[in-house]
Structure formats: structure tokens, C-alpha cells
mmCIF file of C-alpha atoms in Angstrom:
data_model
loop_
_atom_site.group_PDB
_atom_site.id
_atom_site.type_symbol
_atom_site.label_atom_id
_atom_site.label_comp_id
_atom_site.label_asym_id
_atom_site.label_seq_id
_atom_site.Cartn_x
_atom_site.Cartn_y
_atom_site.Cartn_z
ATOM 1 C CA MET A 931 -4.347 -30.899 29.275
ATOM 2 C CA THR A 932 -5.880 -28.574 26.621
ATOM 3 C CA ASN A 933 -9.764 -28.101 26.693
ATOM 4 C CA HIS A 934 -11.074 -29.998 23.575
ATOM 5 C CA GLU A 935 -14.341 -28.576 23.644
ATOM 6 C CA GLU A 936 -14.038 -24.964 23.904
ATOM 7 C CA ALA A 937 -10.463 -25.533 21.552
ATOM 8 C CA ALA A 938 -12.478 -27.090 19.184
ATOM 9 C CA PRO A 939 -12.499 -24.910 16.165
ATOM 10 C CA VAL A 940 -8.812 -25.237 15.759
ATOM 11 C CA ARG A 941 -7.621 -28.182 13.789
ATOM 12 C CA PRO A 942 -6.096 -31.176 15.356
ATOM 13 C CA LEU A 943 -2.792 -30.839 13.626
ATOM 14 C CA THR A 944 -2.828 -26.778 14.338
ATOM 15 C CA LEU A 945 -3.710 -27.490 18.049
ATOM 16 C CA ALA A 946 -0.601 -29.374 18.224
ATOM 17 C CA TRP A 947 1.588 -26.821 16.553
ATOM 18 C CA VAL A 948 0.387 -24.441 18.756
ATOM 19 C CA SER A 949 0.718 -26.140 22.468
ATOM 20 C CA ARG A 950 4.321 -26.978 21.000
ATOM 21 C CA HIS A 951 4.837 -23.271 21.171
ATOM 22 C CA LEU A 952 3.428 -22.384 24.418
ATOM 23 C CA GLU A 953 5.105 -22.004 28.081
ATOM 24 C CA VAL A 954 6.119 -25.378 30.188
ATOM 25 C CA GLY A 955 2.827 -25.864 31.981
ATOM 26 C CA GLU A 956 0.015 -23.433 29.594
ATOM 27 C CA ARG A 957 -2.971 -24.790 27.739
ATOM 28 C CA ILE A 958 -5.213 -23.996 25.525
ATOM 29 C CA VAL A 959 -8.625 -23.290 27.606
ATOM 30 C CA ARG A 960 -10.713 -21.132 24.373
ATOM 31 C CA SER A 961 -10.876 -20.866 21.276
ATOM 32 C CA GLU A 962 -12.834 -17.987 19.917
ATOM 33 C CA ALA A 963 -13.067 -17.084 15.907
ATOM 34 C CA LEU A 964 -12.490 -13.200 15.072
ATOM 35 C CA HIS A 965 -14.536 -11.611 12.827
ATOM 36 C CA GLY A 966 -13.899 -8.898 9.517
ATOM 37 C CA GLY A 967 -11.180 -10.468 7.683
ATOM 38 C CA ILE A 968 -10.864 -11.618 3.804
ATOM 39 C CA THR A 969 -8.156 -13.340 3.143
ATOM 40 C CA ALA A 970 -7.433 -16.001 6.280
ATOM 41 C CA GLU A 971 -9.735 -17.596 9.551
ATOM 42 C CA MET A 972 -8.483 -15.646 12.425
ATOM 43 C CA ARG A 973 -8.967 -16.821 16.010
ATOM 44 C CA ARG A 974 -8.259 -15.684 19.408
ATOM 45 C CA LEU A 975 -7.007 -18.424 21.546
ATOM 46 C CA THR A 976 -7.085 -18.001 25.564
ATOM 47 C CA VAL A 977 -4.076 -19.664 27.324
ATOM 48 C CA GLY A 978 -4.256 -20.287 30.609
ATOM 49 C CA THR A 979 -1.305 -19.818 32.129
ATOM 50 C CA ARG A 980 0.951 -21.686 35.206
ATOM 51 C CA ASP A 981 0.208 -19.430 37.864
ATOM 52 C CA GLY A 982 -3.688 -19.593 36.913
ATOM 53 C CA GLY A 983 -4.015 -16.542 35.317
ATOM 54 C CA THR A 984 -4.579 -16.480 31.427
ATOM 55 C CA ARG A 985 -2.979 -14.367 28.172
ATOM 56 C CA GLU A 986 -4.009 -14.169 24.417
ATOM 57 C CA LEU A 987 -2.561 -15.358 20.979
ATOM 58 C CA VAL A 988 -3.964 -14.801 17.744
ATOM 59 C CA LEU A 989 -4.011 -17.553 15.683
ATOM 60 C CA ARG A 990 -4.018 -16.748 11.005
ATOM 61 C CA THR A 991 -4.791 -19.994 8.777
ATOM 62 C CA PHE A 992 -5.076 -19.454 5.689
ATOM 63 C CA VAL A 993 -8.046 -22.101 4.091
ATOM 64 C CA ASP A 994 -9.487 -20.737 0.728
ATOM 65 C CA PRO A 995 -7.243 -22.255 -1.753
ATOM 66 C CA PHE A 996 -7.062 -19.141 -3.758
ATOM 67 C CA PHE A 997 -5.081 -17.705 -0.609
ATOM 68 C CA VAL A 998 -3.589 -20.834 0.276
ATOM 69 C CA GLU A 999 -1.550 -20.891 -3.151
ATOM 70 C CA ARG A 1000 -0.529 -16.888 -1.726
ATOM 71 C CA ALA A 1001 0.233 -18.066 1.548
ATOM 72 C CA GLU A 1002 3.744 -19.205 1.726
ATOM 73 C CA ASP A 1003 4.488 -15.109 0.698
ATOM 74 C CA SER A 1004 2.309 -13.304 2.674
ATOM 75 C CA LEU A 1005 2.944 -15.115 5.790
ATOM 76 C CA ASP A 1006 7.048 -14.724 5.247
ATOM 77 C CA ARG A 1007 6.008 -10.937 4.863
ATOM 78 C CA GLU A 1008 3.917 -10.956 7.765
ATOM 79 C CA ALA A 1009 6.378 -12.864 10.044
ATOM 80 C CA GLY A 1010 9.286 -10.360 8.476
ATOM 81 C CA ALA A 1011 7.073 -7.527 9.680
ATOM 82 C CA LEU A 1012 6.698 -8.791 12.629
ATOM 83 C CA THR A 1013 10.022 -9.621 13.278
ATOM 84 C CA VAL A 1014 11.608 -6.017 12.415
ATOM 85 C CA LEU A 1015 8.809 -3.757 14.049
ATOM 86 C CA THR A 1016 9.832 -5.131 17.440
ATOM 87 C CA GLY A 1017 10.881 -2.786 19.446
ATOM 88 C CA THR A 1018 10.213 0.266 17.256
ATOM 89 C CA GLY A 1019 7.517 2.815 17.998
ATOM 90 C CA VAL A 1020 4.882 1.326 15.768
ATOM 91 C CA ARG A 1021 2.665 -1.063 18.215
ATOM 92 C CA ALA A 1022 1.939 -4.603 16.407
ATOM 93 C CA PRO A 1023 1.721 -7.851 17.385
ATOM 94 C CA GLU A 1024 4.943 -10.199 18.635
ATOM 95 C CA LEU A 1025 5.858 -13.211 16.135
ATOM 96 C CA VAL A 1026 5.179 -16.563 18.324
ATOM 97 C CA ALA A 1027 5.681 -18.711 15.625
ATOM 98 C CA VAL A 1028 4.583 -18.854 11.672
ATOM 99 C CA ASP A 1029 4.001 -22.212 9.143
ATOM 100 C CA PRO A 1030 4.011 -20.780 6.040
ATOM 101 C CA THR A 1031 3.902 -23.867 3.823
ATOM 102 C CA ALA A 1032 1.517 -25.990 6.462
ATOM 103 C CA ALA A 1033 4.862 -28.445 7.617
ATOM 104 C CA HIS A 1034 3.109 -28.745 10.286
ATOM 105 C CA CYS A 1035 -0.715 -28.027 10.369
ATOM 106 C CA GLU A 1036 -3.596 -28.540 7.716
ATOM 107 C CA TYR A 1037 -2.761 -24.851 6.535
ATOM 108 C CA PRO A 1038 -0.380 -22.126 6.443
ATOM 109 C CA SER A 1039 -0.672 -20.475 9.698
ATOM 110 C CA LEU A 1040 0.721 -17.647 11.449
ATOM 111 C CA LEU A 1041 1.072 -17.474 15.721
ATOM 112 C CA MET A 1042 1.101 -13.785 17.370
ATOM 113 C CA THR A 1043 0.841 -12.479 20.381
ATOM 114 C CA HIS A 1044 -2.701 -11.095 20.906
ATOM 115 C CA LEU A 1045 -2.935 -6.514 21.498
ATOM 116 C CA ALA A 1046 -5.403 -4.711 23.620
ATOM 117 C CA GLY A 1047 -7.984 -2.476 21.685
ATOM 118 C CA ARG A 1048 -10.275 -3.013 18.965
ATOM 119 C CA THR A 1049 -11.367 -1.735 15.630
ATOM 120 C CA VAL A 1050 -13.756 1.264 15.379
ATOM 121 C CA LEU A 1051 -15.831 1.578 12.537
ATOM 122 C CA ASP A 1052 -18.598 3.894 12.893
ATOM 123 C CA ASP A 1053 -18.994 7.464 11.998
ATOM 124 C CA GLU A 1054 -19.080 9.424 15.734
ATOM 125 C CA GLY A 1055 -15.798 10.854 16.661
ATOM 126 C CA LEU A 1056 -13.864 10.358 12.954
ATOM 127 C CA GLU A 1057 -12.793 13.439 13.449
ATOM 128 C CA THR A 1058 -10.650 12.404 16.189
ATOM 129 C CA ARG A 1059 -9.282 9.246 14.633
ATOM 130 C CA VAL A 1060 -8.299 10.628 11.149
ATOM 131 C CA PRO A 1061 -5.523 12.573 12.827
ATOM 132 C CA LEU A 1062 -4.527 9.544 14.746
ATOM 133 C CA LEU A 1063 -4.468 6.983 11.332
ATOM 134 C CA ALA A 1064 -2.738 9.748 9.692
ATOM 135 C CA ARG A 1065 0.515 10.297 12.471
ATOM 136 C CA GLN A 1066 0.483 6.632 13.216
ATOM 137 C CA LEU A 1067 0.981 5.951 8.884
ATOM 138 C CA VAL A 1068 3.644 8.701 9.114
ATOM 139 C CA ALA A 1069 5.176 6.453 11.905
ATOM 140 C CA ILE A 1070 5.555 3.032 9.708
ATOM 141 C CA HIS A 1071 6.856 4.846 6.637
ATOM 142 C CA ALA A 1072 9.629 6.277 8.825
ATOM 143 C CA LEU A 1073 10.656 3.029 9.683
ATOM 144 C CA ARG A 1074 14.316 2.318 8.618
ATOM 145 C CA PRO A 1075 14.425 -1.453 9.841
ATOM 146 C CA SER A 1076 18.556 -1.954 11.533
ATOM 147 C CA PRO A 1077 20.781 -4.095 10.656
ATOM 148 C CA ARG A 1078 20.451 -6.491 13.937
ATOM 149 C CA LEU A 1079 16.877 -7.237 12.904
ATOM 150 C CA SER A 1080 17.705 -7.738 9.680
ATOM 151 C CA ALA A 1081 20.139 -10.624 10.769
ATOM 152 C CA SER A 1082 17.170 -12.274 12.544
ATOM 153 C CA ILE A 1083 15.597 -12.729 8.943
ATOM 154 C CA GLU A 1084 17.994 -13.226 6.148
ATOM 155 C CA GLN A 1085 21.040 -14.033 6.866
ATOM 156 C CA GLY A 1086 24.119 -12.551 4.874
ATOM 157 C CA SER A 1087 21.393 -9.073 4.175
ATOM 158 C CA PRO A 1088 22.521 -5.569 5.403
ATOM 159 C CA ARG A 1089 19.036 -4.352 6.152
ATOM 160 C CA TRP A 1090 15.974 -6.091 5.697
ATOM 161 C CA ARG A 1091 12.761 -4.564 3.383
ATOM 162 C CA PRO A 1092 9.856 -5.907 1.968
ATOM 163 C CA ARG A 1093 9.250 -7.071 -1.177
ATOM 164 C CA GLU A 1094 7.992 -4.317 -4.063
ATOM 165 C CA TYR A 1095 4.403 -3.743 -3.601
ATOM 166 C CA VAL A 1096 2.159 -5.221 -6.412
ATOM 167 C CA ALA A 1097 -1.166 -3.734 -7.801
ATOM 168 C CA LEU A 1098 -2.946 -6.010 -9.660
ATOM 169 C CA THR A 1099 -5.611 -3.892 -11.209
ATOM 170 C CA THR A 1100 -5.375 -3.314 -14.488
ATOM 171 C CA ALA A 1101 -7.294 -0.908 -17.047
ATOM 172 C CA ASP A 1102 -8.863 -4.074 -18.026
ATOM 173 C CA THR A 1103 -10.059 -5.652 -14.956
ATOM 174 C CA VAL A 1104 -12.085 -2.487 -13.886
ATOM 175 C CA VAL A 1105 -15.565 -2.909 -13.306
ATOM 176 C CA THR A 1106 -17.384 -0.005 -13.744
ATOM 177 C CA PRO A 1107 -20.314 0.087 -10.917
ATOM 178 C CA LYS A 1108 -23.392 0.285 -12.656
ATOM 179 C CA GLY A 1109 -25.252 4.109 -13.021
ATOM 180 C CA ALA A 1110 -21.523 5.638 -12.800
ATOM 181 C CA ASP A 1111 -20.545 8.176 -13.927
ATOM 182 C CA ALA A 1112 -19.368 7.138 -17.562
ATOM 183 C CA ALA A 1113 -17.162 10.049 -18.617
ATOM 184 C CA ALA A 1114 -15.179 10.175 -15.097
ATOM 185 C CA TRP A 1115 -14.404 6.376 -15.067
ATOM 186 C CA ALA A 1116 -13.529 6.450 -18.342
ATOM 187 C CA ALA A 1117 -10.914 8.892 -17.424
ATOM 188 C CA ALA A 1118 -9.661 7.543 -14.760
ATOM 189 C CA VAL A 1119 -8.951 4.184 -16.057
ATOM 190 C CA ASP A 1120 -7.012 6.569 -18.691
ATOM 191 C CA VAL A 1121 -4.510 7.382 -15.839
ATOM 192 C CA ILE A 1122 -3.846 3.844 -14.595
ATOM 193 C CA ARG A 1123 -2.989 3.430 -18.232
ATOM 194 C CA ARG A 1124 0.457 5.881 -17.627
ATOM 195 C CA PRO A 1125 3.399 4.079 -16.406
ATOM 196 C CA ALA A 1126 3.817 4.729 -12.788
ATOM 197 C CA PRO A 1127 5.417 7.595 -11.828
ATOM 198 C CA PRO A 1128 8.886 7.458 -9.831
ATOM 199 C CA TYR A 1129 9.178 7.054 -6.200
ATOM 200 C CA GLU A 1130 11.197 7.348 -3.410
ATOM 201 C CA GLY A 1131 10.171 3.898 -1.910
ATOM 202 C CA ARG A 1132 9.117 3.752 2.108
ATOM 203 C CA PHE A 1133 8.031 0.590 3.953
ATOM 204 C CA LEU A 1134 4.335 0.044 3.601
ATOM 205 C CA HIS A 1135 1.582 -1.750 5.582
ATOM 206 C CA ARG A 1136 -0.191 -2.318 2.169
ATOM 207 C CA ASP A 1137 -3.468 -2.645 3.181
ATOM 208 C CA PHE A 1138 -3.469 0.300 6.516
ATOM 209 C CA HIS A 1139 -7.273 1.208 6.867
ATOM 210 C CA PRO A 1140 -9.386 1.860 10.066
ATOM 211 C CA GLY A 1141 -10.138 -2.336 10.211
ATOM 212 C CA ASN A 1142 -6.501 -3.326 10.947
ATOM 213 C CA VAL A 1143 -5.773 -0.265 13.537
ATOM 214 C CA LEU A 1144 -6.906 -0.944 17.213
ATOM 215 C CA PHE A 1145 -8.314 1.862 19.271
ATOM 216 C CA ASP A 1146 -8.258 2.605 22.971
ATOM 217 C CA VAL A 1147 -11.604 5.037 22.881
ATOM 218 C CA PRO A 1148 -12.705 6.138 26.752
ATOM 219 C CA PRO A 1149 -16.765 5.783 26.659
ATOM 220 C CA ARG A 1150 -17.435 9.410 28.086
ATOM 221 C CA ARG A 1151 -14.178 10.792 26.571
ATOM 222 C CA PRO A 1152 -14.028 9.896 22.830
ATOM 223 C CA ALA A 1153 -11.902 12.533 22.133
ATOM 224 C CA ASP A 1154 -9.099 10.827 24.470
ATOM 225 C CA ALA A 1155 -8.834 8.219 21.681
ATOM 226 C CA ARG A 1156 -5.642 6.733 21.094
ATOM 227 C CA ILE A 1157 -4.438 3.627 18.788
ATOM 228 C CA THR A 1158 -3.263 0.313 20.860
ATOM 229 C CA GLY A 1159 -1.890 -1.321 17.580
ATOM 230 C CA VAL A 1160 -1.773 -2.017 14.141
ATOM 231 C CA VAL A 1161 -2.607 -5.622 13.058
ATOM 232 C CA ASP A 1162 -2.398 -7.710 9.508
ATOM 233 C CA TRP A 1163 0.630 -7.110 7.639
ATOM 234 C CA ALA A 1164 0.852 -9.915 5.583
ATOM 235 C CA ALA A 1165 0.897 -7.770 2.638
ATOM 236 C CA THR A 1166 3.458 -5.697 3.837
ATOM 237 C CA SER A 1167 5.634 -3.989 0.802
ATOM 238 C CA TRP A 1168 8.402 -1.198 -0.176
ATOM 239 C CA GLY A 1169 6.855 1.224 -2.436
ATOM 240 C CA PRO A 1170 5.358 5.101 -2.537
ATOM 241 C CA ALA A 1171 3.703 6.512 0.346
ATOM 242 C CA ASP A 1172 1.167 7.260 -1.900
ATOM 243 C CA LEU A 1173 -0.025 4.094 -1.939
ATOM 244 C CA ASP A 1174 -0.789 3.131 1.627
ATOM 245 C CA VAL A 1175 -2.600 6.626 1.854
ATOM 246 C CA ALA A 1176 -4.703 6.611 -1.426
ATOM 247 C CA HIS A 1177 -5.533 2.886 0.434
ATOM 248 C CA CYS A 1178 -6.465 4.402 3.715
ATOM 249 C CA SER A 1179 -8.348 7.290 1.563
ATOM 250 C CA THR A 1180 -10.484 4.775 -0.802
ATOM 251 C CA ASN A 1181 -11.357 3.172 2.674
ATOM 252 C CA LEU A 1182 -12.739 6.319 4.326
ATOM 253 C CA ALA A 1183 -14.362 7.032 1.953
ATOM 254 C CA LEU A 1184 -16.594 3.768 1.779
ATOM 255 C CA LEU A 1185 -17.055 3.575 5.282
ATOM 256 C CA HIS A 1186 -18.064 6.989 6.279
ATOM 257 C CA GLY A 1187 -18.421 9.255 2.807
ATOM 258 C CA PRO A 1188 -16.246 10.439 -0.170
ATOM 259 C CA ALA A 1189 -15.657 13.685 1.815
ATOM 260 C CA TRP A 1190 -13.162 11.658 4.394
ATOM 261 C CA GLY A 1191 -11.562 9.954 1.638
ATOM 262 C CA LEU A 1192 -10.930 13.380 0.168
ATOM 263 C CA ARG A 1193 -9.407 14.785 3.633
ATOM 264 C CA PHE A 1194 -6.959 11.686 4.570
ATOM 265 C CA ALA A 1195 -4.101 12.783 2.055
ATOM 266 C CA GLU A 1196 -4.324 16.570 3.536
ATOM 267 C CA ALA A 1197 -4.615 15.006 7.351
ATOM 268 C CA TYR A 1198 -1.152 12.426 6.227
ATOM 269 C CA GLU A 1199 0.335 15.766 5.267
ATOM 270 C CA GLU A 1200 -0.409 17.667 8.495
ATOM 271 C CA ALA A 1201 1.162 15.070 10.355
ATOM 272 C CA GLY A 1202 4.332 15.579 8.773
ATOM 273 C CA GLY A 1203 4.116 12.716 6.041
ATOM 274 C CA VAL A 1204 5.282 13.664 2.239
ATOM 275 C CA LEU A 1205 3.303 12.729 -0.730
ATOM 276 C CA ALA A 1206 4.200 12.986 -4.695
ATOM 277 C CA ALA A 1207 4.987 17.129 -5.353
ATOM 278 C CA ASP A 1208 2.807 16.802 -8.410
ATOM 279 C CA ALA A 1209 -0.336 16.661 -8.545
ATOM 280 C CA SER A 1210 -0.401 14.149 -11.313
ATOM 281 C CA GLU A 1211 1.484 11.550 -9.427
ATOM 282 C CA ARG A 1212 -0.451 11.906 -6.640
ATOM 283 C CA LEU A 1213 -4.134 11.207 -8.753
ATOM 284 C CA TYR A 1214 -2.461 8.395 -10.141
ATOM 285 C CA TRP A 1215 -1.853 6.540 -6.723
ATOM 286 C CA GLN A 1216 -5.485 7.983 -5.821
ATOM 287 C CA VAL A 1217 -7.261 6.725 -9.043
ATOM 288 C CA ARG A 1218 -5.428 3.179 -8.916
ATOM 289 C CA ASP A 1219 -6.388 2.262 -5.555
ATOM 290 C CA GLY A 1220 -10.254 3.437 -5.799
ATOM 291 C CA LEU A 1221 -10.556 1.827 -9.477
ATOM 292 C CA ALA A 1222 -9.179 -1.539 -7.132
ATOM 293 C CA PHE A 1223 -12.168 -1.609 -5.142
ATOM 294 C CA SER A 1224 -14.218 -2.005 -7.979
ATOM 295 C CA GLU A 1225 -13.298 -5.517 -8.465
ATOM 296 C CA GLU A 1226 -14.446 -6.286 -4.889
ATOM 297 C CA VAL A 1227 -16.735 -4.155 -3.610
ATOM 298 C CA ARG A 1228 -18.851 -7.598 -2.043
ATOM 299 C CA SER A 1229 -16.369 -8.981 -0.560
ATOM 300 C CA VAL A 1230 -14.972 -5.523 0.842
ATOM 301 C CA ALA A 1231 -18.789 -4.670 2.295
ATOM 302 C CA GLN A 1232 -19.837 -7.875 3.761
ATOM 303 C CA PRO A 1233 -16.942 -7.764 7.138
ATOM 304 C CA TRP A 1234 -18.405 -3.793 7.429
ATOM 305 C CA ARG A 1235 -22.060 -5.366 7.940
ATOM 306 C CA GLU A 1236 -20.951 -8.148 9.630
ATOM 307 C CA ALA A 1237 -19.133 -5.837 11.611
ATOM 308 C CA GLY A 1238 -22.455 -3.738 12.569
ATOM 309 C CA ARG A 1239 -22.258 -0.975 9.610
ATOM 310 C CA THR A 1240 -25.806 -3.115 8.423
ATOM 311 C CA GLU A 1241 -26.351 -0.274 6.286
ATOM 312 C CA LEU A 1242 -23.353 -0.596 3.917
ATOM 313 C CA THR A 1243 -25.103 -2.885 1.167
ATOM 314 C CA THR A 1244 -22.880 -3.457 -2.417
ATOM 315 C CA ARG A 1245 -25.340 -0.976 -3.501
ATOM 316 C CA VAL A 1246 -24.286 1.459 -1.122
ATOM 317 C CA VAL A 1247 -20.987 1.365 -1.391
ATOM 318 C CA GLU A 1248 -20.650 0.887 -4.794
ATOM 319 C CA GLU A 1249 -22.380 4.443 -5.030
ATOM 320 C CA ARG A 1250 -19.898 5.620 -2.744
ATOM 321 C CA LEU A 1251 -17.031 4.497 -4.702
ATOM 322 C CA ASP A 1252 -18.074 6.153 -7.819
ATOM 323 C CA THR A 1253 -18.684 9.526 -6.029
ATOM 324 C CA TYR A 1254 -15.494 9.336 -4.640
ATOM 325 C CA VAL A 1255 -13.958 8.025 -8.067
ATOM 326 C CA THR A 1256 -15.605 11.118 -9.706
ATOM 327 C CA ALA A 1257 -14.669 13.574 -7.126
ATOM 328 C CA LEU A 1258 -10.906 12.763 -7.820
ATOM 329 C CA MET A 1259 -11.121 13.272 -10.926
ATOM 330 C CA ASP A 1260 -12.838 16.595 -10.768
ATOM 331 C CA ALA A 1261 -10.313 18.165 -8.303
ATOM 332 C CA PRO A 1262 -8.286 21.259 -9.119
ATOM 333 C CA GLY A 1263 -4.949 20.433 -10.734
#
């Protein structure tokens, strides 16, 4: 019988739906909210097994009206990505069940396995983690979904791949931070007025950054850190490798300082990744992602503070974003 007191945060219909996807004799014994997400509620569910042990699952639920409207697409992308990733060298959760239209749950939901490890957002040890992040992203971009896996997602399709990437930021929606270098920002906005450069499509995570990568970091040997998995595949897309690299670069710049944002593209190439050959094309993707953050600084900074980076106020993040965008525009080439 389900422990309703421990599992109370999970809504009744959703709880019943989850229970139907457990093994015979299993029950939910605990529910814990996971923090750090922006678009959805995340919960870790502890499941009691028939042999007296436990295992853990993760439940993603879209509840905000803005994101509920987009949940079907996001959950279809994530379900497809998790299915394709099974058996590859990229460690990701395994799909258990998905209800993208809330046919069974109160809200659109996805149930998946839980991965060991934790997110690490501290500055300490960054020189070790950045190359690991770069190598992990190169591995993601190297994925070529097999026809066998494709068939389980989309019957009749010779090869499944995510939808084309979407970049919502436009030159007219950029929000220039107070006190920013007006000339640099104006020049950056002019960059994204141009048509997107041609590119060779790659399998993109589309939200790859330290908050979506799990690490095992031995307390006494931080240099022996290793990645245990990558989570949050709801934005999986098909597009230029530069876009994923730019997104992680911007996150590193805001979390750890602009110099780390500038460093990541180098680390990606050192790991064997291939970026646009033309400097102006690279700049386009870097600037497009940096400017996209101008519209959501507050929502980005809040989860970081909740995770312990209390010094990252909205104002501090805005200042780092300004420094980073200015540095991109000042870079030679």
C-alpha cells in the first residue's frame, strides 16, 4: 500500500498513474521535491521493492500554464531522446512512462529512472570539470540514432531525429542590462539581425550546462571527478554544434565568470569537437545565446541561489552577462 503521507506532494491521479507503472509488489514510500528546475516540477520518488530494498525514480510535471501549453512537444522530445540514448555511451535516465497530454495525470508528466551523482555549481574544481563537460558534449553531438531504436519511436521512419532547433530571441526582444556597454550591445544585436549561418546538423541537448550534468566528485580527490549522467532532455533538437557550445559557454560565464565562458569553446575543440570554421559564424551563435539570457536573467539566477550560490544576485548575473557579451564583441577575428 502506498505511503500517502510521504507521497502527499504527488497529486492523486498522477500517483495512481505512477503506481500502474511499478513492478508487482512495489509501492511508493517517499516523495522528495528536487530544486533547480525552471520549467517543471521535479520529484524524486523512492520505491519500495518486493525484496525489501528500494529504488528511485524521477517524476517531471509541467504545471505552469505557460509551460503546460508547450508540454506535449517537450515531453515527446524527452521521451524520444531517452529512448534513443538507451545503450549509447551517453548516460541518461531511462524512460519509464510518459503522459504528454495529461490523459491520465492532473498535468503533463514523464516518469524516468534516477541517476546517481549530483550537480556541482561551485567554482572549486572547475578546471577539472570543464574538460569533462566538453568531452561529454562532443559525445552527444556524435550520436547517430540507429534505425532499430528509431522504430520504437516513430513507425515507418528510417531514422528518428529531434525537431529542428528553435531560437526565440530576436533583435527586438533583447533586454540591454542597466549600465551595460551600449555600443557593444548594439553591435551584438546587429549580429543576430543577420540570417543564421549554414550548418551541419547535429543531435543537440539544447540545454547543456552544469545544472543538467551529474558528477561524482570524491571528497579527497576532486581531480578524479567524473560525469555520471546528463539529465533534462526536454529541449532536444537538431541543429549546429555551435549552439550547444554557446549555451554552455554562457552558463559558465554567468556561473563562474566570463573567462570560463570564453574558455569552453576551446575545451570543446580540444576534446575533438568541430565548430564553424568562420569566426563570424561562431560569433553569431555565441552572441545569439548570450543575448537570449538577457530576457531571463532573474529566472536563471534564482535556482542558482537556491542551490547555494547566494552571491549570484540578479544584478551580479546581469553584470557578468554584460562583461561576457562585450568580450565576445571585442574578441579578435
